[in-house]
Short mmCIF file of C-alpha atoms in Angstrom, two decimals:
data_model
loop_
_atom_site.label_atom_id
_atom_site.label_comp_id
_atom_site.label_asym_id
_atom_site.label_seq_id
_atom_site.Cartn_x
_atom_site.Cartn_y
_atom_site.Cartn_z
CA MET R 1130 69.86 101.79 167.20
CA ALA R 1131 69.92 105.48 168.22
CA THR R 1132 66.44 106.18 170.92
CA TYR R 1133 64.65 108.71 170.58
CA ARG R 1134 61.88 110.43 172.13
CA THR R 1135 58.49 109.22 171.91
CA ASP R 1136 56.73 110.50 175.08
CA GLY R 1137 55.23 113.61 173.36
CA LEU R 1138 53.65 110.67 170.53
CA GLY R 1139 51.90 109.41 173.17
CA ALA R 1140 51.09 112.77 174.64
CA LEU R 1141 49.21 113.82 172.32
CA GLY R 1142 47.71 110.60 172.07
CA ASP R 1143 44.64 111.43 173.41
CA PRO R 1144 42.07 114.15 171.33
CA MET R 1145 41.77 116.54 174.52
CA ARG R 1146 45.28 116.89 175.57
CA ARG R 1147 45.65 116.88 171.73
CA ALA R 1148 43.54 119.69 172.01
CA VAL R 1149 45.55 121.64 174.61
CA PHE R 1150 48.53 120.98 172.76
CA GLU R 1151 47.21 123.22 169.78
CA LEU R 1152 45.41 125.69 171.54
CA VAL R 1153 48.73 126.52 173.04
CA ALA R 1154 50.72 126.10 169.99
CA ALA R 1155 48.85 129.11 168.72
CA GLY R 1156 49.87 131.57 171.38
CA PRO R 1157 50.69 131.13 174.99
CA LYS R 1158 47.98 130.66 177.34
CA ALA R 1159 47.07 130.33 180.85
CA VAL R 1160 45.36 127.54 182.48
CA GLY R 1161 41.87 129.90 183.05
CA GLU R 1162 42.08 130.90 179.04
CA LEU R 1163 42.84 127.35 177.83
CA ALA R 1164 39.76 125.61 180.54
CA ARG R 1165 37.07 128.70 178.96
CA GLU R 1166 37.87 127.56 175.43
CA LEU R 1167 37.83 123.87 176.33
CA PRO R 1168 34.57 121.68 177.50
CA ILE R 1169 37.04 120.86 180.58
CA SER R 1170 36.93 121.92 184.03
CA ARG R 1171 40.12 124.02 184.52
CA PRO R 1172 41.76 121.11 186.98
CA ALA R 1173 41.74 118.72 183.89
CA VAL R 1174 43.18 121.69 181.55
CA SER R 1175 45.83 121.42 184.25
CA GLN R 1176 46.54 117.77 184.36
CA HIS R 1177 46.81 117.70 180.83
CA LEU R 1178 49.37 120.12 180.72
CA LYS R 1179 50.52 118.29 183.56
CA VAL R 1180 51.69 115.74 181.04
CA LEU R 1181 52.82 117.68 177.69
CA LYS R 1182 55.45 119.11 180.05
CA GLU R 1183 56.23 116.49 181.39
CA ALA R 1184 56.42 114.91 178.04
CA GLY R 1185 58.66 117.61 176.94
CA LEU R 1186 55.83 119.58 174.75
CA VAL R 1187 55.53 122.68 177.18
CA VAL R 1188 56.74 125.38 178.71
CA ASP R 1189 55.27 127.67 181.64
CA ASP R 1190 56.59 130.86 182.48
CA ALA R 1191 55.87 132.64 186.24
CA VAL R 1192 53.89 135.82 185.38
CA GLY R 1193 52.55 137.61 187.92
CA THR R 1194 50.13 135.26 189.92
CA ARG R 1195 49.80 132.87 187.03
CA ARG R 1196 51.63 130.24 184.46
CA VAL R 1197 51.66 131.01 181.18
CA TYR R 1198 52.55 128.11 179.13
CA ARG R 1199 54.29 127.80 175.48
CA VAL R 1200 55.43 125.05 172.92
CA ASP R 1201 58.90 123.81 174.46
CA PRO R 1202 60.53 124.11 170.43
CA SER R 1203 63.19 121.42 171.83
CA GLY R 1204 60.53 119.40 172.68
CA VAL R 1205 58.37 119.42 169.12
CA ALA R 1206 61.80 119.13 167.08
CA ALA R 1207 62.38 116.10 169.07
CA LEU R 1208 59.21 114.71 168.15
CA ARG R 1209 59.50 115.77 164.43
CA ALA R 1210 63.32 114.15 164.35
CA TYR R 1211 61.66 110.87 165.57
CA LEU R 1212 58.57 111.13 163.19
CA ASP R 1213 61.05 112.38 160.22
CA VAL R 1214 63.53 109.38 160.57
CA VAL R 1215 60.06 107.22 161.15
CA TRP R 1216 58.88 108.48 157.51
CA ASP R 1217 62.22 107.26 155.58
CA ARG R 1218 61.91 104.24 156.94
CA ALA R 1219 59.01 103.73 155.77
CA LEU R 1220 59.19 105.60 152.33
CA ALA R 1221 62.56 103.48 152.01
CA ALA R 1222 60.90 100.00 153.14
CA PHE R 1223 57.92 101.11 149.80
CA ALA R 1224 60.76 101.52 147.76
CA ALA R 1225 61.68 99.06 147.81
CA ALA R 1226 59.34 96.86 147.79
CA VAL R 1227 58.28 98.76 144.65
CA GLU R 1228 61.87 97.60 142.81
CA ASN R 1229 60.86 94.40 143.62
CA THR R 1230 58.08 94.05 142.61
CA PRO R 1231 58.05 92.17 139.34
CA GLU R 1232 56.07 94.16 136.58
CA GLU R 1233 53.39 91.90 134.74
CA PRO R 1234 53.58 91.36 131.60
CA SER R 1235 52.02 93.96 128.45
#
């Protein structure tokens, strides 16, 4: 069986981290901008961004003295590929179960 990058899925399991990711997905943002939109501190936002970056879901760029975070398309593509495989297998299993279910007499 092929190995797929699944750490992105785990990183998005935390509701606040998912909120950080969704804000970054809406457009590139610095830590301060994210902290103003969330009920958590700047250091907490930074920790969430660190996890998202390690999971390959975001990247950062130096813009002056700030780090601006944006979605990493390759990380999101890897996560989507994993979910596509899981979804395809689930649909195939469902189809097989339906085909093997005897029809009830009318």
